[in-house]
């Protein structure tokens, strides 16, 4: 019997990506800090259609974070100064285990106040089943304690090196846009052995209450996220992609599939969505996934990798 082969565009198209060994069913994740405090909440992100999930940044000890107000709505997004509230890495091990039992790809975000802290926390998280670690050297809200670590390329190189020595899973380094030359810091992370970089964390800003005549946030300064951050984040991804060979994960103001494709075109291999999860709900992931799929069908792309960095070659 002769079988006629019917071309089925749908079945040929794949949204799965492999970011330095992190395998995702599609190129979307939540940004660290957004619904990342428990396996239950992160499970909702996955059920909403994300390709994988990222935990809240975990530190060596439980931490309450800053006093309220910690969030302010501003033009084009939000300012936050949560102050790294988290249950502590050791207390989150079971939550990661639960996500892994459910087959969810997990990236464990973490931070420390010293090289030793970073190494200790990374060691705790390695072997929990987390598929990758995201080294957060870019929190904008704890300068008085740690300094803005991610602004110093040599510190980023040193910490990345130290962490890479003790862990087996891929390490992504999340970068701050609050620097003159973000590509230089990305290169330092790559030299330190980073498997990928995530660009970007939030942009430092202030909101002022004219009636109270003082800053809105208890911490005065917070990190700007949301649509207002997007052009800055795209520029960062663009500059980094021109200088490093490791994958870039884009983050900053992604609200719909079009935004996500813009990041892919600038050189991101996947994207993280933060503020839009808060404004649109977890269904944003399925919408973005569907939109990317439709874009690929219409334009004849079969794999996400074919889109990555295309705008550099235009
Ligand atoms: O917790 C926070 O205040 C915070 C963190 Br760790 C971060 O990486 N980025 C941000 O905007 N806020």
PDB file of C-alpha atoms and ligand atoms in Angstrom:
ATOM      1  CA  UNK A   1       0.000   0.000   0.000  1.00  0.00           C
ATOM      2  CA  UNK A   2       1.311   3.410  -0.905  1.00  0.00           C
ATOM      3  CA  UNK A   3       0.911   5.996   1.801  1.00  0.00           C
ATOM      4  CA  UNK A   4       0.692   9.585   0.721  1.00  0.00           C
ATOM      5  CA  UNK A   5       2.716  11.761   3.069  1.00  0.00           C
ATOM      6  CA  UNK A   6       0.617  14.744   4.007  1.00  0.00           C
ATOM      7  CA  UNK A   7       2.634  17.705   5.217  1.00  0.00           C
ATOM      8  CA  UNK A   8       1.389  18.620   8.636  1.00  0.00           C
ATOM      9  CA  UNK A   9       2.786  22.015   9.542  1.00  0.00           C
ATOM     10  CA  UNK A  10       1.450  21.835  13.098  1.00  0.00           C
ATOM     11  CA  UNK A  11       3.251  18.621  13.999  1.00  0.00           C
ATOM     12  CA  UNK A  12       6.555  19.805  12.526  1.00  0.00           C
ATOM     13  CA  UNK A  13       6.627  22.923  14.599  1.00  0.00           C
ATOM     14  CA  UNK A  14       8.295  22.773  18.011  1.00  0.00           C
ATOM     15  CA  UNK A  15       8.349  25.374  20.734  1.00  0.00           C
ATOM     16  CA  UNK A  16      10.651  23.313  22.969  1.00  0.00           C
ATOM     17  CA  UNK A  17      13.985  24.914  23.798  1.00  0.00           C
ATOM     18  CA  UNK A  18      17.161  23.764  25.495  1.00  0.00           C
ATOM     19  CA  UNK A  19      18.931  26.579  27.333  1.00  0.00           C
ATOM     20  CA  UNK A  20      22.370  25.264  28.284  1.00  0.00           C
ATOM     21  CA  UNK A  21      20.817  21.961  29.357  1.00  0.00           C
ATOM     22  CA  UNK A  22      17.595  23.398  30.810  1.00  0.00           C
ATOM     23  CA  UNK A  23      14.854  21.800  28.722  1.00  0.00           C
ATOM     24  CA  UNK A  24      11.603  23.746  28.451  1.00  0.00           C
ATOM     25  CA  UNK A  25       8.428  22.802  26.560  1.00  0.00           C
ATOM     26  CA  UNK A  26       8.212  26.407  25.341  1.00  0.00           C
ATOM     27  CA  UNK A  27      10.466  29.467  25.776  1.00  0.00           C
ATOM     28  CA  UNK A  28       8.556  31.116  28.651  1.00  0.00           C
ATOM     29  CA  UNK A  29       9.153  31.170  32.409  1.00  0.00           C
ATOM     30  CA  UNK A  30       8.066  33.449  35.228  1.00  0.00           C
ATOM     31  CA  UNK A  31      10.579  36.035  36.417  1.00  0.00           C
ATOM     32  CA  UNK A  32      12.091  35.294  39.829  1.00  0.00           C
ATOM     33  CA  UNK A  33      10.011  36.730  42.642  1.00  0.00           C
ATOM     34  CA  UNK A  34       6.650  36.467  40.902  1.00  0.00           C
ATOM     35  CA  UNK A  35       4.492  33.789  42.566  1.00  0.00           C
ATOM     36  CA  UNK A  36       7.744  32.039  43.459  1.00  0.00           C
ATOM     37  CA  UNK A  37       7.218  31.506  47.185  1.00  0.00           C
ATOM     38  CA  UNK A  38       5.745  27.982  47.072  1.00  0.00           C
ATOM     39  CA  UNK A  39       5.415  24.875  44.927  1.00  0.00           C
ATOM     40  CA  UNK A  40       1.666  25.490  44.811  1.00  0.00           C
ATOM     41  CA  UNK A  41       1.990  28.959  43.294  1.00  0.00           C
ATOM     42  CA  UNK A  42       4.743  27.886  40.900  1.00  0.00           C
ATOM     43  CA  UNK A  43       2.553  24.922  39.913  1.00  0.00           C
ATOM     44  CA  UNK A  44      -0.108  27.430  38.853  1.00  0.00           C
ATOM     45  CA  UNK A  45       2.440  29.165  36.633  1.00  0.00           C
ATOM     46  CA  UNK A  46       3.210  25.844  34.943  1.00  0.00           C
ATOM     47  CA  UNK A  47      -0.470  24.985  34.587  1.00  0.00           C
ATOM     48  CA  UNK A  48      -0.930  28.451  33.064  1.00  0.00           C
ATOM     49  CA  UNK A  49       1.324  27.319  30.233  1.00  0.00           C
ATOM     50  CA  UNK A  50       4.865  28.362  31.215  1.00  0.00           C
ATOM     51  CA  UNK A  51       7.710  26.239  29.868  1.00  0.00           C
ATOM     52  CA  UNK A  52       9.336  26.166  33.300  1.00  0.00           C
ATOM     53  CA  UNK A  53       9.334  28.054  36.593  1.00  0.00           C
ATOM     54  CA  UNK A  54      11.759  30.211  38.581  1.00  0.00           C
ATOM     55  CA  UNK A  55      11.659  30.381  42.390  1.00  0.00           C
ATOM     56  CA  UNK A  56      11.814  33.524  44.500  1.00  0.00           C
ATOM     57  CA  UNK A  57      15.477  34.365  45.166  1.00  0.00           C
ATOM     58  CA  UNK A  58      16.551  32.145  48.066  1.00  0.00           C
ATOM     59  CA  UNK A  59      19.201  33.161  50.580  1.00  0.00           C
ATOM     60  CA  UNK A  60      21.104  31.476  53.399  1.00  0.00           C
ATOM     61  CA  UNK A  61      18.500  32.318  56.085  1.00  0.00           C
ATOM     62  CA  UNK A  62      14.781  33.154  56.172  1.00  0.00           C
ATOM     63  CA  UNK A  63      14.282  36.889  55.635  1.00  0.00           C
ATOM     64  CA  UNK A  64      11.247  39.110  56.151  1.00  0.00           C
ATOM     65  CA  UNK A  65      12.207  41.825  53.693  1.00  0.00           C
ATOM     66  CA  UNK A  66      11.431  45.534  53.913  1.00  0.00           C
ATOM     67  CA  UNK A  67       8.456  47.076  55.675  1.00  0.00           C
ATOM     68  CA  UNK A  68       5.423  48.203  53.700  1.00  0.00           C
ATOM     69  CA  UNK A  69       4.925  49.949  51.387  1.00  0.00           C
ATOM     70  CA  UNK A  70       7.042  47.668  49.226  1.00  0.00           C
ATOM     71  CA  UNK A  71       5.249  48.185  45.897  1.00  0.00           C
ATOM     72  CA  UNK A  72       4.138  51.339  44.079  1.00  0.00           C
ATOM     73  CA  UNK A  73       2.239  51.576  40.784  1.00  0.00           C
ATOM     74  CA  UNK A  74       3.995  54.038  38.459  1.00  0.00           C
ATOM     75  CA  UNK A  75       3.670  55.062  34.805  1.00  0.00           C
ATOM     76  CA  UNK A  76       4.236  51.972  32.686  1.00  0.00           C
ATOM     77  CA  UNK A  77       4.761  49.506  35.497  1.00  0.00           C
ATOM     78  CA  UNK A  78       5.630  49.067  39.154  1.00  0.00           C
ATOM     79  CA  UNK A  79       8.396  49.928  41.543  1.00  0.00           C
ATOM     80  CA  UNK A  80       9.194  47.259  44.110  1.00  0.00           C
ATOM     81  CA  UNK A  81      11.489  47.144  47.075  1.00  0.00           C
ATOM     82  CA  UNK A  82      10.535  43.830  48.628  1.00  0.00           C
ATOM     83  CA  UNK A  83      13.985  43.495  50.197  1.00  0.00           C
ATOM     84  CA  UNK A  84      14.553  39.819  49.373  1.00  0.00           C
ATOM     85  CA  UNK A  85      11.846  38.252  51.562  1.00  0.00           C
ATOM     86  CA  UNK A  86      12.284  34.475  51.345  1.00  0.00           C
ATOM     87  CA  UNK A  87      11.987  31.328  53.450  1.00  0.00           C
ATOM     88  CA  UNK A  88      15.690  30.440  53.149  1.00  0.00           C
ATOM     89  CA  UNK A  89      17.175  27.886  50.756  1.00  0.00           C
ATOM     90  CA  UNK A  90      17.079  24.947  53.185  1.00  0.00           C
ATOM     91  CA  UNK A  91      13.381  25.488  53.857  1.00  0.00           C
ATOM     92  CA  UNK A  92      12.582  25.489  50.155  1.00  0.00           C
ATOM     93  CA  UNK A  93      14.190  22.151  49.275  1.00  0.00           C
ATOM     94  CA  UNK A  94      10.903  20.253  49.806  1.00  0.00           C
ATOM     95  CA  UNK A  95       9.000  22.698  47.575  1.00  0.00           C
ATOM     96  CA  UNK A  96      11.454  22.079  44.733  1.00  0.00           C
ATOM     97  CA  UNK A  97      11.054  18.327  45.287  1.00  0.00           C
ATOM     98  CA  UNK A  98       7.267  18.639  44.955  1.00  0.00           C
ATOM     99  CA  UNK A  99       7.607  20.522  41.669  1.00  0.00           C
ATOM    100  CA  UNK A 100      10.011  17.920  40.322  1.00  0.00           C
ATOM    101  CA  UNK A 101       7.615  15.111  41.272  1.00  0.00           C
ATOM    102  CA  UNK A 102       5.044  16.886  39.114  1.00  0.00           C
ATOM    103  CA  UNK A 103       7.525  17.017  36.206  1.00  0.00           C
ATOM    104  CA  UNK A 104       7.992  20.801  36.275  1.00  0.00           C
ATOM    105  CA  UNK A 105      11.338  22.201  35.064  1.00  0.00           C
ATOM    106  CA  UNK A 106      12.625  24.345  37.948  1.00  0.00           C
ATOM    107  CA  UNK A 107      15.184  27.127  38.056  1.00  0.00           C
ATOM    108  CA  UNK A 108      16.201  27.980  41.629  1.00  0.00           C
ATOM    109  CA  UNK A 109      17.055  31.663  41.992  1.00  0.00           C
ATOM    110  CA  UNK A 110      19.480  32.463  44.799  1.00  0.00           C
ATOM    111  CA  UNK A 111      21.557  35.219  46.364  1.00  0.00           C
ATOM    112  CA  UNK A 112      24.113  35.746  49.098  1.00  0.00           C
ATOM    113  CA  UNK A 113      25.853  38.512  50.996  1.00  0.00           C
ATOM    114  CA  UNK A 114      29.332  37.129  50.365  1.00  0.00           C
ATOM    115  CA  UNK A 115      31.128  34.663  48.112  1.00  0.00           C
ATOM    116  CA  UNK A 116      30.821  32.076  50.898  1.00  0.00           C
ATOM    117  CA  UNK A 117      27.056  32.675  51.123  1.00  0.00           C
ATOM    118  CA  UNK A 118      26.609  32.281  47.382  1.00  0.00           C
ATOM    119  CA  UNK A 119      28.617  29.055  47.436  1.00  0.00           C
ATOM    120  CA  UNK A 120      26.766  27.656  50.471  1.00  0.00           C
ATOM    121  CA  UNK A 121      23.318  28.422  49.084  1.00  0.00           C
ATOM    122  CA  UNK A 122      24.232  27.093  45.647  1.00  0.00           C
ATOM    123  CA  UNK A 123      25.489  23.858  47.269  1.00  0.00           C
ATOM    124  CA  UNK A 124      22.204  23.512  49.163  1.00  0.00           C
ATOM    125  CA  UNK A 125      20.164  23.975  45.987  1.00  0.00           C
ATOM    126  CA  UNK A 126      22.324  21.762  43.786  1.00  0.00           C
ATOM    127  CA  UNK A 127      21.041  18.230  44.132  1.00  0.00           C
ATOM    128  CA  UNK A 128      17.509  19.293  45.136  1.00  0.00           C
ATOM    129  CA  UNK A 129      16.359  18.350  41.653  1.00  0.00           C
ATOM    130  CA  UNK A 130      16.434  21.955  40.429  1.00  0.00           C
ATOM    131  CA  UNK A 131      17.308  21.842  36.727  1.00  0.00           C
ATOM    132  CA  UNK A 132      19.319  25.069  36.842  1.00  0.00           C
ATOM    133  CA  UNK A 133      20.300  27.815  39.263  1.00  0.00           C
ATOM    134  CA  UNK A 134      19.868  31.529  38.627  1.00  0.00           C
ATOM    135  CA  UNK A 135      22.509  33.524  40.466  1.00  0.00           C
ATOM    136  CA  UNK A 136      20.907  36.830  41.430  1.00  0.00           C
ATOM    137  CA  UNK A 137      23.657  39.406  41.738  1.00  0.00           C
ATOM    138  CA  UNK A 138      21.327  42.198  40.714  1.00  0.00           C
ATOM    139  CA  UNK A 139      18.752  42.915  43.429  1.00  0.00           C
ATOM    140  CA  UNK A 140      18.393  46.694  43.383  1.00  0.00           C
ATOM    141  CA  UNK A 141      17.048  47.013  46.910  1.00  0.00           C
ATOM    142  CA  UNK A 142      19.703  45.959  49.378  1.00  0.00           C
ATOM    143  CA  UNK A 143      22.604  48.251  48.563  1.00  0.00           C
ATOM    144  CA  UNK A 144      23.273  49.248  52.139  1.00  0.00           C
ATOM    145  CA  UNK A 145      24.076  45.643  53.017  1.00  0.00           C
ATOM    146  CA  UNK A 146      25.649  44.087  49.971  1.00  0.00           C
ATOM    147  CA  UNK A 147      26.395  46.871  47.511  1.00  0.00           C
ATOM    148  CA  UNK A 148      25.053  46.434  44.008  1.00  0.00           C
ATOM    149  CA  UNK A 149      27.173  43.386  43.374  1.00  0.00           C
ATOM    150  CA  UNK A 150      26.147  42.946  39.771  1.00  0.00           C
ATOM    151  CA  UNK A 151      27.562  46.351  38.871  1.00  0.00           C
ATOM    152  CA  UNK A 152      31.114  45.128  39.403  1.00  0.00           C
ATOM    153  CA  UNK A 153      32.289  42.844  36.598  1.00  0.00           C
ATOM    154  CA  UNK A 154      35.195  41.342  38.541  1.00  0.00           C
ATOM    155  CA  UNK A 155      32.940  40.430  41.510  1.00  0.00           C
ATOM    156  CA  UNK A 156      30.484  38.799  39.109  1.00  0.00           C
ATOM    157  CA  UNK A 157      33.311  36.776  37.543  1.00  0.00           C
ATOM    158  CA  UNK A 158      34.639  35.710  40.972  1.00  0.00           C
ATOM    159  CA  UNK A 159      31.263  34.687  42.398  1.00  0.00           C
ATOM    160  CA  UNK A 160      30.269  32.838  39.237  1.00  0.00           C
ATOM    161  CA  UNK A 161      33.574  30.938  39.275  1.00  0.00           C
ATOM    162  CA  UNK A 162      33.178  30.004  42.941  1.00  0.00           C
ATOM    163  CA  UNK A 163      29.588  28.795  42.420  1.00  0.00           C
ATOM    164  CA  UNK A 164      30.461  26.848  39.282  1.00  0.00           C
ATOM    165  CA  UNK A 165      33.118  24.961  41.224  1.00  0.00           C
ATOM    166  CA  UNK A 166      30.570  23.484  43.620  1.00  0.00           C
ATOM    167  CA  UNK A 167      27.485  22.792  41.506  1.00  0.00           C
ATOM    168  CA  UNK A 168      26.628  20.317  38.771  1.00  0.00           C
ATOM    169  CA  UNK A 169      23.549  21.952  37.257  1.00  0.00           C
ATOM    170  CA  UNK A 170      23.714  24.859  34.770  1.00  0.00           C
ATOM    171  CA  UNK A 171      24.160  28.312  36.330  1.00  0.00           C
ATOM    172  CA  UNK A 172      22.404  31.347  34.842  1.00  0.00           C
ATOM    173  CA  UNK A 173      23.605  34.765  36.046  1.00  0.00           C
ATOM    174  CA  UNK A 174      20.896  37.433  36.294  1.00  0.00           C
ATOM    175  CA  UNK A 175      22.260  40.868  35.426  1.00  0.00           C
ATOM    176  CA  UNK A 176      21.332  44.374  36.459  1.00  0.00           C
ATOM    177  CA  UNK A 177      20.550  47.103  33.928  1.00  0.00           C
ATOM    178  CA  UNK A 178      21.873  49.657  36.439  1.00  0.00           C
ATOM    179  CA  UNK A 179      25.325  49.765  34.854  1.00  0.00           C
ATOM    180  CA  UNK A 180      27.130  51.663  32.132  1.00  0.00           C
ATOM    181  CA  UNK A 181      28.119  48.606  30.113  1.00  0.00           C
ATOM    182  CA  UNK A 182      26.009  45.517  30.755  1.00  0.00           C
ATOM    183  CA  UNK A 183      27.793  43.522  28.053  1.00  0.00           C
ATOM    184  CA  UNK A 184      31.041  43.870  29.996  1.00  0.00           C
ATOM    185  CA  UNK A 185      29.372  42.275  33.036  1.00  0.00           C
ATOM    186  CA  UNK A 186      27.878  39.525  30.840  1.00  0.00           C
ATOM    187  CA  UNK A 187      31.346  38.776  29.463  1.00  0.00           C
ATOM    188  CA  UNK A 188      32.661  38.565  33.054  1.00  0.00           C
ATOM    189  CA  UNK A 189      29.905  36.074  33.905  1.00  0.00           C
ATOM    190  CA  UNK A 190      30.765  34.036  30.811  1.00  0.00           C
ATOM    191  CA  UNK A 191      34.462  34.085  31.754  1.00  0.00           C
ATOM    192  CA  UNK A 192      33.466  32.920  35.239  1.00  0.00           C
ATOM    193  CA  UNK A 193      31.810  29.888  33.659  1.00  0.00           C
ATOM    194  CA  UNK A 194      28.149  30.996  33.520  1.00  0.00           C
ATOM    195  CA  UNK A 195      26.086  28.699  31.309  1.00  0.00           C
ATOM    196  CA  UNK A 196      23.646  31.510  30.433  1.00  0.00           C
ATOM    197  CA  UNK A 197      22.787  35.047  31.487  1.00  0.00           C
ATOM    198  CA  UNK A 198      19.370  36.480  32.291  1.00  0.00           C
ATOM    199  CA  UNK A 199      18.852  40.100  31.263  1.00  0.00           C
ATOM    200  CA  UNK A 200      17.544  42.052  33.094  1.00  0.00           C
ATOM    201  CA  UNK A 201      16.606  42.654  36.702  1.00  0.00           C
ATOM    202  CA  UNK A 202      14.740  45.866  37.577  1.00  0.00           C
ATOM    203  CA  UNK A 203      15.870  49.455  36.973  1.00  0.00           C
ATOM    204  CA  UNK A 204      16.360  51.644  40.052  1.00  0.00           C
ATOM    205  CA  UNK A 205      13.765  54.395  40.528  1.00  0.00           C
ATOM    206  CA  UNK A 206      11.780  56.484  43.024  1.00  0.00           C
ATOM    207  CA  UNK A 207       8.062  57.309  43.392  1.00  0.00           C
ATOM    208  CA  UNK A 208       7.078  60.374  45.439  1.00  0.00           C
ATOM    209  CA  UNK A 209       3.836  61.076  47.337  1.00  0.00           C
ATOM    210  CA  UNK A 210       3.082  64.808  46.968  1.00  0.00           C
ATOM    211  CA  UNK A 211       0.610  64.857  49.860  1.00  0.00           C
ATOM    212  CA  UNK A 212       2.919  63.166  52.323  1.00  0.00           C
ATOM    213  CA  UNK A 213       5.897  64.882  50.658  1.00  0.00           C
ATOM    214  CA  UNK A 214       8.061  61.823  50.859  1.00  0.00           C
ATOM    215  CA  UNK A 215       9.015  58.770  48.830  1.00  0.00           C
ATOM    216  CA  UNK A 216       6.232  56.183  48.524  1.00  0.00           C
ATOM    217  CA  UNK A 217       8.389  53.138  49.276  1.00  0.00           C
ATOM    218  CA  UNK A 218       9.696  52.521  52.774  1.00  0.00           C
ATOM    219  CA  UNK A 219      13.070  51.802  51.154  1.00  0.00           C
ATOM    220  CA  UNK A 220      12.876  55.072  49.121  1.00  0.00           C
ATOM    221  CA  UNK A 221      14.405  53.397  46.057  1.00  0.00           C
ATOM    222  CA  UNK A 222      12.832  50.469  44.256  1.00  0.00           C
ATOM    223  CA  UNK A 223      13.191  48.492  41.038  1.00  0.00           C
ATOM    224  CA  UNK A 224      11.114  49.433  37.986  1.00  0.00           C
ATOM    225  CA  UNK A 225       9.437  46.570  36.126  1.00  0.00           C
ATOM    226  CA  UNK A 226       6.716  46.401  33.484  1.00  0.00           C
ATOM    227  CA  UNK A 227       6.262  47.887  29.986  1.00  0.00           C
ATOM    228  CA  UNK A 228       8.377  50.976  30.784  1.00  0.00           C
ATOM    229  CA  UNK A 229      11.382  48.680  31.274  1.00  0.00           C
ATOM    230  CA  UNK A 230      11.016  46.862  27.951  1.00  0.00           C
ATOM    231  CA  UNK A 231      13.067  49.102  25.613  1.00  0.00           C
ATOM    232  CA  UNK A 232      15.921  49.161  28.143  1.00  0.00           C
ATOM    233  CA  UNK A 233      15.806  45.374  28.541  1.00  0.00           C
ATOM    234  CA  UNK A 234      15.740  44.851  24.764  1.00  0.00           C
ATOM    235  CA  UNK A 235      18.784  47.076  24.389  1.00  0.00           C
ATOM    236  CA  UNK A 236      20.569  45.100  27.111  1.00  0.00           C
ATOM    237  CA  UNK A 237      19.773  41.755  25.446  1.00  0.00           C
ATOM    238  CA  UNK A 238      20.929  43.173  22.116  1.00  0.00           C
ATOM    239  CA  UNK A 239      24.260  44.413  23.487  1.00  0.00           C
ATOM    240  CA  UNK A 240      24.920  41.185  25.402  1.00  0.00           C
ATOM    241  CA  UNK A 241      24.061  38.951  22.436  1.00  0.00           C
ATOM    242  CA  UNK A 242      26.699  40.756  20.389  1.00  0.00           C
ATOM    243  CA  UNK A 243      29.412  39.995  22.957  1.00  0.00           C
ATOM    244  CA  UNK A 244      28.825  36.517  24.444  1.00  0.00           C
ATOM    245  CA  UNK A 245      28.428  33.000  23.065  1.00  0.00           C
ATOM    246  CA  UNK A 246      26.279  31.648  25.922  1.00  0.00           C
ATOM    247  CA  UNK A 247      22.461  31.845  25.719  1.00  0.00           C
ATOM    248  CA  UNK A 248      20.631  34.933  26.943  1.00  0.00           C
ATOM    249  CA  UNK A 249      17.275  34.744  28.738  1.00  0.00           C
ATOM    250  CA  UNK A 250      15.312  37.970  28.194  1.00  0.00           C
ATOM    251  CA  UNK A 251      13.325  39.635  30.963  1.00  0.00           C
ATOM    252  CA  UNK A 252      11.755  43.071  31.367  1.00  0.00           C
ATOM    253  CA  UNK A 253       8.296  44.309  30.440  1.00  0.00           C
ATOM    254  CA  UNK A 254       7.081  41.320  28.419  1.00  0.00           C
ATOM    255  CA  UNK A 255       3.270  41.473  28.366  1.00  0.00           C
ATOM    256  CA  UNK A 256       2.296  39.580  25.209  1.00  0.00           C
ATOM    257  CA  UNK A 257       3.634  37.324  22.430  1.00  0.00           C
ATOM    258  CA  UNK A 258       4.808  40.271  20.358  1.00  0.00           C
ATOM    259  CA  UNK A 259       7.037  41.458  23.201  1.00  0.00           C
ATOM    260  CA  UNK A 260       8.396  37.925  23.565  1.00  0.00           C
ATOM    261  CA  UNK A 261       9.215  37.687  19.851  1.00  0.00           C
ATOM    262  CA  UNK A 262      10.976  41.074  20.040  1.00  0.00           C
ATOM    263  CA  UNK A 263      13.260  39.603  22.727  1.00  0.00           C
ATOM    264  CA  UNK A 264      13.912  36.479  20.645  1.00  0.00           C
ATOM    265  CA  UNK A 265      14.768  38.620  17.625  1.00  0.00           C
ATOM    266  CA  UNK A 266      17.222  40.653  19.743  1.00  0.00           C
ATOM    267  CA  UNK A 267      19.013  37.464  20.800  1.00  0.00           C
ATOM    268  CA  UNK A 268      17.136  35.943  23.740  1.00  0.00           C
ATOM    269  CA  UNK A 269      16.700  32.150  23.615  1.00  0.00           C
ATOM    270  CA  UNK A 270      13.810  32.258  26.108  1.00  0.00           C
ATOM    271  CA  UNK A 271      11.948  34.874  28.136  1.00  0.00           C
ATOM    272  CA  UNK A 272      10.871  35.445  31.721  1.00  0.00           C
ATOM    273  CA  UNK A 273       7.577  37.205  32.442  1.00  0.00           C
ATOM    274  CA  UNK A 274       7.053  39.056  35.722  1.00  0.00           C
ATOM    275  CA  UNK A 275       4.806  42.093  36.010  1.00  0.00           C
ATOM    276  CA  UNK A 276       2.356  40.838  33.360  1.00  0.00           C
ATOM    277  CA  UNK A 277       1.649  37.786  35.529  1.00  0.00           C
ATOM    278  CA  UNK A 278       0.427  40.211  38.192  1.00  0.00           C
ATOM    279  CA  UNK A 279      -1.612  42.363  35.785  1.00  0.00           C
ATOM    280  CA  UNK A 280      -2.905  39.650  33.405  1.00  0.00           C
ATOM    281  CA  UNK A 281      -2.823  36.477  35.509  1.00  0.00           C
ATOM    282  CA  UNK A 282      -1.104  33.162  34.774  1.00  0.00           C
ATOM    283  CA  UNK A 283      -2.965  32.749  31.467  1.00  0.00           C
ATOM    284  CA  UNK A 284      -0.431  35.171  30.007  1.00  0.00           C
ATOM    285  CA  UNK A 285       1.912  32.197  29.481  1.00  0.00           C
ATOM    286  CA  UNK A 286      -0.551  30.269  27.306  1.00  0.00           C
ATOM    287  CA  UNK A 287      -1.350  33.447  25.332  1.00  0.00           C
ATOM    288  CA  UNK A 288       2.338  34.132  24.705  1.00  0.00           C
ATOM    289  CA  UNK A 289       2.953  30.506  23.745  1.00  0.00           C
ATOM    290  CA  UNK A 290       0.015  30.516  21.318  1.00  0.00           C
ATOM    291  CA  UNK A 291       1.132  33.829  19.820  1.00  0.00           C
ATOM    292  CA  UNK A 292       4.692  32.621  19.258  1.00  0.00           C
ATOM    293  CA  UNK A 293       3.329  29.427  17.674  1.00  0.00           C
ATOM    294  CA  UNK A 294       1.096  31.403  15.303  1.00  0.00           C
ATOM    295  CA  UNK A 295       3.987  33.719  14.406  1.00  0.00           C
ATOM    296  CA  UNK A 296       6.167  30.710  13.614  1.00  0.00           C
ATOM    297  CA  UNK A 297       3.452  29.086  11.484  1.00  0.00           C
ATOM    298  CA  UNK A 298       2.819  32.262   9.528  1.00  0.00           C
ATOM    299  CA  UNK A 299       6.491  32.849   8.883  1.00  0.00           C
ATOM    300  CA  UNK A 300       7.576  29.285   8.228  1.00  0.00           C
ATOM    301  CA  UNK A 301       9.773  28.789  11.308  1.00  0.00           C
ATOM    302  CA  UNK A 302       9.945  25.260  12.681  1.00  0.00           C
ATOM    303  CA  UNK A 303      12.058  25.870  15.772  1.00  0.00           C
ATOM    304  CA  UNK A 304      12.349  28.791  18.169  1.00  0.00           C
ATOM    305  CA  UNK A 305      16.115  28.850  17.615  1.00  0.00           C
ATOM    306  CA  UNK A 306      15.553  30.019  14.044  1.00  0.00           C
ATOM    307  CA  UNK A 307      14.170  33.323  15.358  1.00  0.00           C
ATOM    308  CA  UNK A 308      16.845  33.933  17.994  1.00  0.00           C
ATOM    309  CA  UNK A 309      19.024  36.919  17.098  1.00  0.00           C
ATOM    310  CA  UNK A 310      17.497  37.386  13.635  1.00  0.00           C
ATOM    311  CA  UNK A 311      17.259  41.179  14.041  1.00  0.00           C
ATOM    312  CA  UNK A 312      21.066  41.351  14.269  1.00  0.00           C
ATOM    313  CA  UNK A 313      21.333  39.956  10.772  1.00  0.00           C
ATOM    314  CA  UNK A 314      18.658  42.159   9.189  1.00  0.00           C
TER     315      UNK A 314
HETATM  316  O1  LIG B   1      13.196  41.250  46.672  1.00  0.00           O
HETATM  317  C1  LIG B   1      13.408  42.280  46.003  1.00  0.00           C
HETATM  318  O2  LIG B   1      13.300  43.425  46.468  1.00  0.00           O
HETATM  319  C2  LIG B   1      13.852  42.203  44.613  1.00  0.00           C
HETATM  320  C3  LIG B   1      14.798  41.327  44.129  1.00  0.00           C
HETATM  321 BR1  LIG B   1      15.558  40.003  45.175  1.00  0.00          BR
HETATM  322  C4  LIG B   1      15.244  41.420  42.796  1.00  0.00           C
HETATM  323  O3  LIG B   1      16.122  40.687  42.320  1.00  0.00           O
HETATM  324  N1  LIG B   1      14.677  42.375  42.025  1.00  0.00           N
HETATM  325  C5  LIG B   1      13.751  43.213  42.469  1.00  0.00           C
HETATM  326  O4  LIG B   1      13.271  44.080  41.717  1.00  0.00           O
HETATM  327  N2  LIG B   1      13.329  43.119  43.773  1.00  0.00           N
END
